[in-house]
């Protein structure tokens, strides 16, 4: 089945710097890759997603890139702010068609130091 | 629009007892998922419903876990009897479920279960 690896597990950056989180997936049939932000005591919140027919997507300070050949995708957060501190999860759809469940990475705890 | 509602938020029980969780998805969302999130890990799928039918329950420990979505809206997840390793956050998510492409999944805040 699908396996998603996420790195790093923890990341500390100074306010205003950029943060990059990387994920790899194993199943070449996967075609949908969302990123979630989870704050303490809350459920995961979708922040951006990308489909396999697109190489890059941007939404204000957040961008995601996808390399289908290498089977990896990355989250980029620019001009980080203290409120960006949270646990971030990447995920990949399994089976690659229809409304399929997600396989999640183990998460990255991002700390933005003011 | 209202988000995914879950209750209770917290539950503490002793091992071998039973427990039930409730989920109300976003209005109009045909697909509903239950995920288990163990501390320090990402969510893991337990079961997926499309309307009131089960699409995927391959990772549901069926000897102790059960779930239903009788009218294609609300869903309940039950554990009986509970084991210590069931301590986790149980998350419900829903998506539109239309067309042949993945629609974004929206999560509730979960039920935190502690087994003593």
Short mmCIF file of C-alpha atoms in Angstrom, two decimals:
data_model
loop_
_atom_site.label_atom_id
_atom_site.label_comp_id
_atom_site.label_asym_id
_atom_site.label_seq_id
_atom_site.Cartn_x
_atom_site.Cartn_y
_atom_site.Cartn_z
CA UNK A 1 0.00 0.00 0.00
CA UNK A 2 0.86 3.68 -0.07
CA UNK A 3 3.57 4.92 2.30
CA UNK A 4 4.29 8.59 2.98
CA UNK A 5 7.55 9.73 4.54
CA UNK A 6 7.82 13.26 5.96
CA UNK A 7 10.91 15.26 7.00
CA UNK A 8 11.94 16.89 9.21
CA UNK A 9 10.01 15.84 12.30
CA UNK A 10 10.75 19.17 13.99
CA UNK A 11 11.69 22.53 12.52
CA UNK A 12 12.51 25.82 14.22
CA UNK A 13 12.80 29.05 12.26
CA UNK A 14 13.12 32.72 13.10
CA UNK A 15 10.10 34.90 12.41
CA UNK A 16 10.27 36.16 8.84
CA UNK A 17 12.37 33.26 7.58
CA UNK A 18 11.11 30.53 5.24
CA UNK A 19 10.21 26.98 6.22
CA UNK A 20 10.31 23.94 3.95
CA UNK A 21 8.81 20.53 4.71
CA UNK A 22 9.37 17.57 2.38
CA UNK A 23 7.43 14.38 1.75
CA UNK A 24 7.89 11.33 -0.43
CA UNK A 25 5.27 8.79 -1.46
CA UNK A 26 5.55 5.26 -2.78
CA UNK A 27 2.50 4.64 -4.99
CA UNK A 28 2.81 6.17 -8.45
CA UNK A 29 -1.01 5.95 -8.80
CA UNK A 30 -1.51 8.61 -6.11
CA UNK A 31 -2.68 11.85 -7.69
CA UNK A 32 -3.90 14.11 -4.89
CA UNK A 33 -1.63 15.64 -2.24
CA UNK A 34 -3.08 17.87 0.50
CA UNK A 35 -1.29 19.58 3.36
CA UNK A 36 -2.90 20.03 6.77
CA UNK A 37 -2.09 22.24 9.74
CA UNK A 38 -3.02 20.94 13.18
CA UNK A 39 -3.04 23.12 16.25
CA UNK A 40 -3.18 21.72 19.78
CA UNK A 41 -6.57 20.25 20.59
CA UNK A 42 -7.90 20.85 17.08
CA UNK A 43 -8.51 18.71 14.05
CA UNK A 44 -6.33 18.96 10.94
CA UNK A 45 -7.12 22.02 8.82
CA UNK A 46 -6.56 21.90 5.07
CA UNK A 47 -4.19 24.67 4.03
CA UNK A 48 -3.33 23.80 0.44
CA UNK A 49 -3.58 20.86 -1.94
CA UNK A 50 -2.16 19.90 -5.32
CA UNK A 51 -3.13 17.41 -7.99
CA UNK A 52 -0.72 15.42 -10.12
CA UNK A 53 -1.43 17.40 -13.29
CA UNK A 54 0.11 20.51 -11.69
CA UNK A 55 3.74 21.05 -10.69
CA UNK A 56 3.30 24.00 -8.35
CA UNK A 57 0.53 25.86 -6.55
CA UNK A 58 0.71 29.01 -4.48
CA UNK A 59 -1.65 30.70 -2.04
CA UNK A 60 -0.26 33.90 -0.51
CA UNK A 61 2.67 32.84 1.74
CA UNK A 62 2.16 29.12 1.16
CA UNK A 63 3.28 27.12 -1.86
CA UNK A 64 3.47 23.44 -2.71
CA UNK A 65 5.63 21.80 -5.37
CA UNK A 66 5.24 18.31 -6.80
CA UNK A 67 7.78 16.15 -8.61
CA UNK A 68 5.89 13.14 -9.95
CA UNK A 69 8.98 11.48 -11.38
CA UNK A 70 10.78 11.51 -8.07
CA UNK A 71 7.52 10.99 -6.14
CA UNK A 72 8.08 13.84 -3.73
CA UNK A 73 6.29 17.04 -2.82
CA UNK A 74 7.16 19.95 -0.59
CA UNK A 75 5.47 22.70 1.42
CA UNK A 76 7.05 26.14 1.44
CA UNK A 77 6.00 28.83 3.91
CA UNK A 78 7.54 32.26 3.39
CA UNK A 79 7.70 35.19 5.82
CA UNK A 80 6.82 32.92 8.73
CA UNK A 81 4.84 34.32 11.64
CA UNK A 82 4.39 33.03 15.21
CA UNK A 83 0.84 31.93 14.34
CA UNK A 84 2.32 29.51 11.79
CA UNK A 85 3.59 27.42 14.72
CA UNK A 86 1.75 24.08 14.60
CA UNK A 87 2.12 20.49 13.40
CA UNK A 88 1.96 20.13 9.62
CA UNK A 89 0.97 16.89 7.89
CA UNK A 90 1.38 15.92 4.27
CA UNK A 91 -0.88 13.27 2.78
CA UNK A 92 -1.40 11.33 -0.41
CA UNK A 93 -4.50 9.74 -1.80
CA UNK A 94 -4.45 5.99 -2.23
CA UNK A 95 -5.59 4.20 -5.33
CA UNK A 96 -5.59 7.50 -7.18
CA UNK A 97 -9.20 7.78 -8.29
CA UNK A 98 -12.48 8.90 -6.81
CA UNK A 99 -12.86 9.98 -3.22
CA UNK A 100 -10.20 7.84 -1.67
CA UNK A 101 -8.84 7.91 1.86
CA UNK A 102 -5.62 9.70 2.64
CA UNK A 103 -2.34 8.26 3.89
CA UNK A 104 -0.62 10.76 6.15
CA UNK A 105 3.00 11.43 6.99
CA UNK A 106 4.04 11.48 10.64
CA UNK A 107 3.99 15.25 10.85
CA UNK A 108 6.41 18.15 11.29
CA UNK A 109 6.28 20.31 14.38
CA UNK A 110 7.07 23.84 13.22
CA UNK A 111 8.10 26.45 15.77
CA UNK A 112 8.41 30.08 14.68
CA UNK A 113 10.53 32.05 17.10
CA UNK A 114 9.66 35.71 17.48
CA UNK B 1 -20.89 26.88 6.48
CA UNK B 2 -20.85 24.78 9.63
CA UNK B 3 -17.94 22.40 9.95
CA UNK B 4 -17.80 18.74 10.93
CA UNK B 5 -19.26 18.30 14.41
CA UNK B 6 -18.05 15.58 16.77
CA UNK B 7 -19.00 14.59 20.28
CA UNK B 8 -17.99 14.04 22.94
CA UNK B 9 -14.71 16.00 22.92
CA UNK B 10 -13.19 13.85 25.64
CA UNK B 11 -13.90 10.40 27.03
CA UNK B 12 -12.17 8.41 29.76
CA UNK B 13 -13.07 4.77 30.26
CA UNK B 14 -11.53 1.65 31.74
CA UNK B 15 -10.27 -1.16 29.54
CA UNK B 16 -12.89 -3.68 28.49
CA UNK B 17 -15.64 -1.03 28.67
CA UNK B 18 -17.49 0.20 25.60
CA UNK B 19 -17.62 3.69 24.10
CA UNK B 20 -19.34 5.44 21.20
CA UNK B 21 -18.49 8.53 19.21
CA UNK B 22 -20.79 10.63 17.08
CA UNK B 23 -20.12 12.65 13.92
CA UNK B 24 -22.26 15.07 11.92
CA UNK B 25 -20.58 15.90 8.58
CA UNK B 26 -20.80 19.10 6.59
CA UNK B 27 -24.23 19.41 4.99
CA UNK B 28 -24.33 17.83 1.55
CA UNK B 29 -21.13 15.83 1.96
CA UNK B 30 -21.71 12.29 0.73
CA UNK B 31 -18.39 10.82 1.84
CA UNK B 32 -17.54 10.35 5.50
CA UNK B 33 -14.31 9.03 7.01
CA UNK B 34 -13.25 7.95 10.49
CA UNK B 35 -9.54 8.24 11.27
CA UNK B 36 -7.56 7.23 14.37
CA UNK B 37 -4.71 9.52 15.42
CA UNK B 38 -2.30 8.14 18.00
CA UNK B 39 -0.20 10.71 19.84
CA UNK B 40 2.74 11.87 17.72
CA UNK B 41 1.47 10.28 14.50
CA UNK B 42 -0.61 11.21 11.51
CA UNK B 43 -4.25 10.15 11.20
CA UNK B 44 -4.88 6.60 10.01
CA UNK B 45 -8.06 5.58 8.21
CA UNK B 46 -10.46 3.25 10.01
CA UNK B 47 -13.49 3.33 7.70
CA UNK B 48 -14.92 5.24 4.74
CA UNK B 49 -18.63 5.63 3.90
CA UNK B 50 -20.16 6.78 0.64
CA UNK B 51 -23.69 7.87 1.60
CA UNK B 52 -24.76 5.01 3.90
CA UNK B 53 -22.60 2.31 2.29
CA UNK B 54 -19.14 1.19 3.41
CA UNK B 55 -16.44 1.81 0.79
CA UNK B 56 -13.34 0.78 2.75
CA UNK B 57 -13.11 -0.84 6.17
CA UNK B 58 -9.95 -2.85 5.55
CA UNK B 59 -8.11 -1.24 8.48
CA UNK B 60 -10.99 -1.41 10.98
CA UNK B 61 -10.37 -3.94 13.80
CA UNK B 62 -13.73 -5.57 13.31
CA UNK B 63 -13.50 -7.76 16.40
CA UNK B 64 -13.93 -4.66 18.55
CA UNK B 65 -14.74 -1.67 16.34
CA UNK B 66 -18.01 -1.02 14.49
CA UNK B 67 -19.42 1.97 12.63
CA UNK B 68 -22.63 2.88 10.95
CA UNK B 69 -24.15 5.68 8.91
CA UNK B 70 -27.77 4.64 8.71
CA UNK B 71 -29.38 7.59 6.90
CA UNK B 72 -26.35 8.74 4.96
CA UNK B 73 -25.75 11.73 7.25
CA UNK B 74 -24.66 11.23 10.88
CA UNK B 75 -22.32 8.43 11.82
CA UNK B 76 -21.36 6.61 15.01
CA UNK B 77 -18.17 4.71 15.77
CA UNK B 78 -18.20 2.19 18.61
CA UNK B 79 -15.47 0.31 20.44
CA UNK B 80 -16.37 -2.77 22.49
CA UNK B 81 -14.41 -3.88 24.43
CA UNK B 82 -11.76 -1.15 24.61
CA UNK B 83 -8.06 -1.96 24.95
CA UNK B 84 -5.26 0.21 26.27
CA UNK B 85 -3.87 0.67 22.75
CA UNK B 86 -7.14 2.31 21.65
CA UNK B 87 -6.14 5.48 23.47
CA UNK B 88 -6.08 8.05 20.66
CA UNK B 89 -7.97 10.91 19.05
CA UNK B 90 -10.78 9.74 16.79
CA UNK B 91 -11.30 12.13 13.92
CA UNK B 92 -14.24 12.35 11.57
CA UNK B 93 -13.85 13.92 8.13
CA UNK B 94 -16.21 14.53 5.23
CA UNK B 95 -15.96 15.45 1.57
CA UNK B 96 -18.39 16.21 -1.23
CA UNK B 97 -17.89 12.84 -2.85
CA UNK B 98 -18.87 13.98 -6.32
CA UNK B 99 -17.24 13.17 -9.59
CA UNK B 100 -14.26 11.00 -10.19
CA UNK B 101 -11.63 13.14 -8.50
CA UNK B 102 -10.63 13.55 -4.89
CA UNK B 103 -12.47 16.34 -3.13
CA UNK B 104 -10.91 18.09 -0.11
CA UNK B 105 -11.53 16.37 3.20
CA UNK B 106 -12.61 18.55 6.11
CA UNK B 107 -11.97 17.34 9.66
CA UNK B 108 -13.76 17.78 12.94
CA UNK B 109 -11.85 18.49 16.16
CA UNK B 110 -12.04 14.86 17.21
CA UNK B 111 -12.80 12.88 20.36
CA UNK B 112 -9.85 12.29 22.65
CA UNK B 113 -10.19 8.81 24.19
CA UNK B 114 -8.18 7.73 27.22
CA UNK B 115 -8.25 4.12 28.38
CA UNK B 116 -7.30 3.45 32.01
#
